[in-house]
Short mmCIF file of C-alpha atoms in Angstrom, two decimals:
data_model
loop_
_atom_site.label_atom_id
_atom_site.label_comp_id
_atom_site.label_asym_id
_atom_site.label_seq_id
_atom_site.Cartn_x
_atom_site.Cartn_y
_atom_site.Cartn_z
CA MET H 894 47.10 -232.23 -21.16
CA LYS H 895 49.20 -231.06 -24.14
CA ASN H 896 46.01 -231.38 -26.16
CA ILE H 897 44.10 -229.06 -23.84
CA ILE H 898 46.79 -226.46 -23.98
CA LEU H 899 46.82 -226.65 -27.76
CA ARG H 900 43.07 -226.32 -27.91
CA TYR H 901 43.08 -223.37 -25.53
CA ARG H 902 46.16 -221.61 -26.96
CA PHE H 903 44.16 -218.63 -28.24
CA PHE H 904 42.49 -218.21 -24.85
CA LEU H 905 45.85 -218.46 -23.08
CA VAL H 906 47.48 -215.92 -25.33
CA MET H 907 44.58 -213.54 -24.78
CA ALA H 908 44.81 -214.10 -21.02
CA ALA H 909 48.49 -213.18 -21.19
CA VAL H 910 47.65 -210.07 -23.24
CA THR H 911 45.05 -209.03 -20.68
CA ILE H 912 47.56 -209.47 -17.83
CA GLY H 913 50.15 -207.55 -19.85
CA LEU H 914 47.67 -204.71 -20.42
CA SER H 915 46.90 -204.59 -16.73
CA ILE H 916 50.61 -204.15 -15.92
CA ILE H 917 51.22 -201.44 -18.54
CA ASN H 918 47.94 -199.62 -17.96
CA PRO H 919 46.05 -200.72 -14.82
CA LEU H 920 43.01 -198.61 -15.64
CA ALA H 921 42.65 -200.15 -19.13
CA GLY H 922 43.30 -203.59 -17.68
CA GLU H 923 40.54 -203.16 -15.17
CA LYS H 924 38.21 -202.06 -17.91
CA ALA H 925 39.18 -205.06 -20.01
CA VAL H 926 38.44 -207.45 -17.17
CA ASP H 927 35.12 -205.68 -16.52
CA MET H 928 34.13 -205.99 -20.16
CA THR H 929 35.28 -209.64 -20.26
CA LEU H 930 33.15 -210.53 -17.24
CA PHE H 931 30.24 -208.65 -18.87
CA SER H 932 30.51 -210.51 -22.19
CA PHE H 933 31.02 -213.76 -20.25
CA LYS H 934 27.75 -213.15 -18.38
CA GLU H 935 26.02 -212.40 -21.69
CA MET H 936 27.45 -215.57 -23.16
CA ILE H 937 26.39 -217.67 -20.19
CA SER H 938 22.87 -216.27 -20.21
CA VAL H 939 22.25 -216.37 -23.96
CA LEU H 940 23.92 -219.56 -25.08
CA PRO H 941 22.37 -222.43 -23.07
CA PRO H 942 18.87 -222.35 -24.58
CA ILE H 943 20.39 -222.02 -28.09
CA PHE H 944 22.44 -225.13 -27.58
CA ILE H 945 19.56 -227.04 -25.99
CA LEU H 946 17.33 -226.20 -28.98
CA LEU H 947 20.20 -227.24 -31.28
CA GLY H 948 20.44 -230.60 -29.55
CA LEU H 949 16.69 -231.15 -29.68
CA LEU H 950 16.54 -230.22 -33.34
CA ASP H 951 19.40 -232.60 -34.11
CA VAL H 952 17.67 -235.54 -32.33
CA TRP H 953 13.99 -234.99 -33.02
CA VAL H 954 13.63 -233.42 -36.44
CA PRO H 955 14.28 -235.96 -39.16
CA ARG H 956 16.54 -235.06 -42.08
CA GLU H 957 13.72 -235.54 -44.57
CA THR H 958 11.62 -232.90 -42.80
CA MET H 959 14.42 -230.37 -42.81
CA ILE H 960 15.15 -231.05 -46.47
CA ARG H 961 11.47 -230.63 -47.37
CA TYR H 962 11.27 -227.25 -45.58
CA MET H 963 14.71 -225.83 -46.24
CA GLY H 964 16.59 -228.09 -48.59
CA GLU H 965 17.07 -228.16 -52.38
CA GLY H 966 13.78 -227.23 -54.04
CA SER H 967 12.27 -225.74 -50.89
CA GLY H 968 11.94 -222.39 -52.69
CA ALA H 969 10.46 -219.39 -51.04
CA LYS H 970 9.39 -221.43 -47.98
CA GLY H 971 13.02 -222.25 -47.24
CA ILE H 972 14.17 -218.70 -47.68
CA LEU H 973 11.44 -217.26 -45.43
CA LEU H 974 12.15 -219.83 -42.74
CA ALA H 975 15.89 -219.05 -42.87
CA ILE H 976 15.16 -215.31 -42.45
CA PHE H 977 12.64 -215.92 -39.72
CA LEU H 978 14.90 -218.28 -37.70
CA GLY H 979 17.89 -215.95 -38.08
CA SER H 980 15.95 -212.80 -37.17
CA ALA H 981 14.30 -214.44 -34.17
CA ALA H 982 17.69 -215.46 -32.79
CA ALA H 983 19.34 -213.98 -29.73
CA GLY H 984 22.98 -213.47 -29.11
CA PRO H 985 26.14 -212.75 -31.06
CA LEU H 986 26.91 -214.15 -34.54
CA TYR H 987 29.14 -216.95 -33.23
CA GLY H 988 26.02 -218.54 -31.75
CA ALA H 989 24.81 -219.07 -35.32
CA PHE H 990 27.80 -221.23 -36.42
CA PRO H 991 26.97 -224.44 -34.53
CA MET H 992 23.30 -224.03 -35.44
CA ALA H 993 24.32 -223.66 -39.11
CA ALA H 994 26.35 -226.87 -38.72
CA VAL H 995 23.22 -228.76 -37.56
CA PHE H 996 21.32 -227.27 -40.50
CA MET H 997 23.93 -228.50 -42.92
CA LYS H 998 23.91 -231.94 -41.31
CA LYS H 999 20.16 -232.04 -41.84
CA GLY H 1000 20.49 -231.24 -45.51
CA VAL H 1001 19.54 -227.57 -45.55
CA LYS H 1002 20.48 -225.88 -48.82
CA PHE H 1003 23.76 -223.88 -48.65
CA THR H 1004 22.18 -220.56 -49.73
CA ASN H 1005 19.51 -221.00 -46.98
CA VAL H 1006 22.22 -221.61 -44.39
CA LEU H 1007 23.94 -218.43 -45.63
CA ILE H 1008 20.69 -216.48 -45.53
CA PHE H 1009 20.13 -217.71 -41.95
CA LEU H 1010 23.64 -216.58 -41.05
CA GLY H 1011 23.02 -213.16 -42.72
CA ALA H 1012 19.77 -212.68 -40.92
CA TRP H 1013 21.30 -213.61 -37.59
CA SER H 1014 24.11 -211.10 -38.23
CA THR H 1015 22.09 -208.12 -39.13
CA THR H 1016 18.33 -208.27 -38.94
CA LYS H 1017 17.83 -209.54 -35.39
CA ILE H 1018 14.56 -208.02 -34.10
CA PRO H 1019 15.76 -206.65 -30.72
CA MET H 1020 18.80 -205.11 -32.35
CA PHE H 1021 16.53 -203.44 -34.93
CA LEU H 1022 14.46 -201.93 -32.13
CA PHE H 1023 17.59 -200.74 -30.40
CA GLU H 1024 18.84 -199.12 -33.65
CA LEU H 1025 15.43 -197.50 -34.13
CA SER H 1026 15.59 -195.71 -30.82
CA ALA H 1027 19.31 -194.84 -30.98
CA LEU H 1028 19.58 -193.67 -34.59
CA GLY H 1029 16.06 -192.86 -35.70
CA ALA H 1030 13.42 -194.56 -37.92
CA ARG H 1031 14.70 -193.20 -41.23
CA PHE H 1032 18.19 -194.59 -40.68
CA ALA H 1033 17.12 -197.89 -39.14
CA ILE H 1034 14.49 -198.75 -41.78
CA THR H 1035 16.74 -197.82 -44.70
CA ARG H 1036 19.40 -200.04 -43.24
CA LEU H 1037 17.01 -202.87 -42.66
CA ILE H 1038 15.82 -202.84 -46.26
CA ALA H 1039 19.36 -202.56 -47.52
CA SER H 1040 20.46 -205.45 -45.25
CA MET H 1041 17.62 -207.70 -46.45
CA ALA H 1042 18.74 -207.22 -50.02
CA GLY H 1043 22.35 -207.62 -49.05
CA ILE H 1044 21.70 -210.92 -47.30
CA PHE H 1045 20.35 -212.40 -50.55
CA VAL H 1046 23.06 -211.01 -52.75
CA ILE H 1047 25.83 -212.10 -50.43
CA ALA H 1048 24.34 -215.54 -49.95
CA HIS H 1049 24.12 -216.17 -53.66
CA LEU H 1050 27.60 -214.78 -54.43
CA VAL H 1051 29.18 -216.83 -51.63
CA ASP H 1052 27.26 -219.90 -52.90
CA LYS H 1053 28.78 -219.27 -56.39
CA ALA H 1054 32.25 -218.66 -54.93
CA VAL H 1055 32.33 -222.02 -53.16
CA ASP H 1056 32.64 -224.95 -55.56
CA LYS H 1057 30.84 -228.23 -55.22
CA LYS H 1058 33.84 -230.13 -53.89
CA GLU H 1059 34.41 -227.63 -51.09
CA LYS H 1060 30.71 -227.63 -50.23
CA THR H 1061 30.79 -231.43 -49.92
CA VAL H 1062 33.73 -231.14 -47.52
CA VAL H 1063 31.97 -228.47 -45.42
CA TYR H 1064 28.77 -230.54 -45.21
CA LYS H 1065 30.68 -233.65 -44.34
CA ASN H 1066 32.58 -231.79 -41.65
CA ALA H 1067 29.31 -230.44 -40.24
CA SER H 1068 27.83 -233.90 -40.01
CA GLU H 1069 30.81 -235.21 -38.14
CA MET H 1070 30.76 -232.36 -35.63
CA ASN H 1071 27.56 -233.36 -33.90
CA MET V 321 13.13 -210.37 -22.55
CA GLN V 322 14.01 -212.36 -25.65
CA THR V 323 16.42 -214.49 -23.68
CA ALA V 324 13.47 -215.33 -21.36
CA ILE V 325 11.41 -216.45 -24.32
CA PHE V 326 14.29 -218.70 -25.43
CA TYR V 327 14.59 -220.23 -21.97
CA ILE V 328 10.80 -220.91 -21.83
CA LEU V 329 10.93 -222.37 -25.36
CA ALA V 330 13.97 -224.54 -24.66
CA GLY V 331 12.66 -225.63 -21.25
CA GLY V 332 9.18 -226.44 -22.59
CA LEU V 333 10.50 -228.47 -25.54
CA LEU V 334 13.01 -230.25 -23.34
CA SER V 335 10.26 -231.31 -20.93
CA LEU V 336 8.12 -232.43 -23.84
CA SER V 337 11.06 -234.40 -25.19
CA TYR V 338 11.66 -235.98 -21.75
CA ILE V 339 8.05 -237.08 -21.40
CA ASN V 340 8.16 -238.70 -24.85
CA ASP V 341 11.56 -240.29 -24.87
CA LYS V 342 14.10 -240.18 -22.06
CA GLY V 343 16.87 -241.71 -24.14
CA LYS V 344 16.51 -239.29 -26.97
CA THR V 345 16.46 -236.32 -24.56
CA LYS V 346 19.68 -237.53 -22.97
CA LYS V 347 21.20 -237.84 -26.41
CA SER V 348 20.04 -234.33 -27.41
CA LEU V 349 21.59 -232.86 -24.23
CA LYS V 350 24.85 -234.70 -24.95
CA LYS V 351 24.83 -233.20 -28.40
CA ALA V 352 24.11 -229.75 -27.02
CA TRP V 353 27.06 -230.05 -24.69
CA LYS V 354 29.33 -231.41 -27.41
CA ALA V 355 28.48 -228.52 -29.72
CA LEU V 356 29.17 -226.05 -26.88
CA GLU V 357 32.39 -227.75 -25.85
CA ASN V 358 33.45 -227.73 -29.47
CA MET V 359 33.47 -223.93 -29.67
CA LEU V 360 34.33 -223.13 -26.04
CA PRO V 361 38.09 -222.66 -26.42
CA GLN V 362 37.76 -220.05 -29.19
CA LEU V 363 34.74 -218.50 -27.50
CA LEU V 364 36.62 -217.87 -24.27
CA GLY V 365 39.50 -216.39 -26.23
CA ILE V 366 37.16 -214.12 -28.17
CA VAL V 367 35.42 -212.93 -24.97
CA LEU V 368 38.85 -211.87 -23.62
CA LEU V 369 39.79 -210.24 -26.94
CA VAL V 370 36.56 -208.22 -26.92
CA GLY V 371 37.32 -207.14 -23.34
CA VAL V 372 40.81 -205.91 -24.33
CA MET V 373 39.43 -204.29 -27.49
CA LEU V 374 36.78 -202.38 -25.66
CA ALA V 375 39.27 -201.22 -23.05
CA ILE V 376 41.42 -199.73 -25.81
CA MET V 377 38.76 -198.72 -28.31
CA ASN V 378 36.39 -196.67 -26.17
CA PRO V 379 33.83 -194.30 -27.72
CA ASP V 380 36.44 -191.48 -27.62
CA THR V 381 38.97 -193.48 -29.65
CA ILE V 382 36.36 -194.56 -32.21
CA SER V 383 35.07 -191.00 -32.38
CA SER V 384 38.55 -189.71 -33.11
CA LEU V 385 38.91 -192.30 -35.83
CA ILE V 386 35.56 -191.82 -37.54
CA GLY V 387 34.35 -188.43 -36.48
CA SER V 388 37.32 -186.43 -37.62
CA SER V 389 37.40 -187.35 -41.28
CA SER V 390 34.29 -187.34 -43.38
CA GLY V 391 33.51 -188.27 -46.94
CA TRP V 392 34.63 -191.55 -48.50
CA MET V 393 37.82 -191.61 -46.54
CA GLY V 394 35.85 -191.40 -43.27
CA THR V 395 33.42 -194.05 -44.58
CA ALA V 396 36.36 -196.37 -45.41
CA ILE V 397 37.84 -195.89 -41.92
CA ALA V 398 34.40 -196.46 -40.37
CA ALA V 399 33.97 -199.69 -42.32
CA ILE V 400 37.42 -200.97 -41.35
CA VAL V 401 36.90 -200.13 -37.66
CA GLY V 402 33.52 -201.87 -37.83
CA ALA V 403 35.01 -204.96 -39.48
CA ILE V 404 37.78 -205.52 -36.99
CA THR V 405 35.93 -204.72 -33.77
CA LEU V 406 33.39 -206.94 -32.13
CA ILE V 407 31.13 -204.75 -30.09
CA PRO V 408 27.76 -205.89 -28.68
CA GLY V 409 24.81 -204.00 -30.10
CA PHE V 410 23.75 -202.42 -26.88
CA ILE V 411 27.13 -200.65 -26.78
CA ALA V 412 27.42 -200.11 -30.56
CA PHE V 413 24.20 -198.21 -31.08
CA PRO V 414 24.67 -195.68 -28.25
CA THR V 415 28.26 -195.25 -29.43
CA ALA V 416 26.96 -194.60 -32.97
CA ALA V 417 24.48 -192.05 -31.65
CA LEU V 418 27.38 -190.35 -29.76
CA LEU V 419 29.44 -190.31 -32.93
CA LEU V 420 26.61 -188.56 -34.75
CA GLN V 421 26.43 -185.93 -32.05
CA GLY V 422 30.21 -185.64 -32.26
CA GLY V 423 30.04 -184.68 -35.92
CA ALA V 424 30.32 -187.91 -37.86
CA GLY V 425 27.94 -188.21 -40.81
CA TYR V 426 25.17 -190.72 -41.36
CA MET V 427 27.13 -192.31 -44.17
CA GLN V 428 30.06 -193.13 -41.91
CA ILE V 429 27.73 -194.41 -39.21
CA GLY V 430 25.97 -196.58 -41.80
CA ALA V 431 29.18 -198.11 -42.93
CA PHE V 432 30.32 -198.61 -39.34
CA VAL V 433 27.12 -200.28 -38.14
CA SER V 434 26.81 -202.48 -41.22
CA SER V 435 30.33 -203.80 -41.23
CA LEU V 436 30.22 -204.18 -37.46
CA MET V 437 27.27 -206.56 -37.69
CA MET V 438 28.02 -208.42 -40.89
CA VAL V 439 31.82 -208.61 -40.95
CA GLY V 440 33.63 -210.46 -38.23
CA VAL V 441 37.41 -210.49 -38.59
CA VAL V 442 37.79 -211.57 -35.00
CA THR V 443 35.47 -214.55 -35.40
CA MET V 444 36.82 -215.65 -38.75
CA PRO V 445 38.89 -218.56 -37.32
CA MET V 446 35.70 -219.84 -35.77
CA GLU V 447 33.70 -219.36 -38.98
CA VAL V 448 36.38 -221.27 -40.94
CA LYS V 449 35.91 -224.25 -38.64
CA TYR V 450 32.24 -224.48 -39.56
CA PHE V 451 32.12 -223.06 -43.11
CA GLY V 452 35.55 -223.60 -44.56
CA LYS V 453 38.07 -220.98 -45.78
CA LYS V 454 36.53 -220.14 -49.09
CA SER V 455 33.04 -219.41 -47.87
CA THR V 456 34.30 -217.48 -44.83
CA ILE V 457 36.56 -215.20 -46.83
CA ALA V 458 33.97 -214.69 -49.56
CA ARG V 459 31.25 -213.86 -47.05
CA ASN V 460 33.35 -211.39 -45.06
CA VAL V 461 34.79 -209.67 -48.07
CA LEU V 462 31.39 -209.30 -49.74
CA ALA V 463 29.82 -208.06 -46.53
CA PHE V 464 32.64 -205.52 -46.20
CA VAL V 465 32.05 -204.27 -49.76
CA TYR V 466 28.31 -204.23 -49.16
CA SER V 467 28.71 -201.98 -46.12
CA PHE V 468 29.82 -199.27 -48.61
CA ALA V 469 26.65 -199.81 -50.65
CA VAL V 470 24.65 -199.40 -47.46
CA ALA V 471 26.61 -196.22 -46.60
CA LEU V 472 25.86 -194.80 -50.06
CA LEU V 473 22.17 -195.57 -49.72
CA ILE V 474 22.03 -194.12 -46.22
CA GLY V 475 23.88 -191.04 -47.42
CA LYS V 476 21.25 -190.54 -50.18
CA VAL V 477 18.26 -191.19 -47.89
CA MET V 478 19.54 -188.93 -45.13
CA GLY V 479 20.26 -186.21 -47.70
CA GLU V 480 24.02 -186.11 -47.35
CA LEU V 481 24.70 -186.96 -50.98
#
C-alpha cells in the first residue's frame, strides 16, 4: 500500500492541485478536468496498439536481427529505419520511451535510438500535415528540413555527451525493464 | 486514421502470433502490460498536469506572452513557453496560427513549435527513467538551443531577417 502511494505520489499531488484549482477558480478547474479527460481519452486510444507492438517486437524479433538492422555497423540502413519508425509513430513523445527501452534491450545503437526519439518528437507525418495546413507550406517544409538536420546533430552530440559507462548502465536498465 | 492503422497492424500481428505460438503471444502481452504499468503512475500525473496547464495557459495567455514582444526577446520567451508546456499538436498548431494573426512573427512561432515538440521539461522525470540523467539533460538542452537555430532559419526563409 505504502509502495503504491509512493509510486503514484506525482499523480496524487497533481490531483490535489486540480482540486485546489477548482476551489480557487471553478471555471479554470472545470477546464482542467475537461482537458484531462480529453488527454486521457487520447492516451487510452493511442497507447494500446503501441504497447502490443512493443510486446510482440520484444518476444518475436531476435536480438541478432535488430542488431543487424539497427545496431553497431548498421550504417545508413539503421538510420533510415530509425527515422521511418519514429515518423510513422502515433501519439505523444512519452510513448516513445518504452519503445526505445526495447530497442536498447535488443542492441540497437544509441545514436539510432536517439534518432528514433527525435523523429518521434518532431517529424511525425500526421503532425506535419497538420502544420502544413495551419501554418503554410513554406513554414512547415522549412521546419521539417531543419528538424531532420537537428535530429542528427542532437543525436550525435548526446551520444558524445554520454560516456560509455553511463551508456552501459542505461542499456542494462532497459533490459531489466521488460 | 493513423490510430486505426495501428490497431489493424497490432491486431493482425497479434492474431498471427497467436496462430503460431500461444505461449509466446501470452508472454508478449504480459510484457506489453508490464511496460504500460511501468509508466502508468507518471503518465497519469502528466495527463493531470497538462490539464491544469491548458486551463491556465489558454491561447490568450500564450498570445500575451509571445505576441507582445518580438525580436530575439520574443523568440526566447516563445522557446521557453514551448519547452515547459506540453500541448498536443492539434491544439498547438491552431494556437500558433492564432498567434500569427495576433501579431507574433514567424520567428517566434518557429521557436515555439520547435521547442514544444522537441523539448519536454514536464516529461523529463520519465525520460530520465529510461535514458538516464546525462542523456536526458543533454538532449533537452541541445533541443532547446536548436529551436533558436530553427527560428533563425524560419526568420530568414519567411523574410523577417
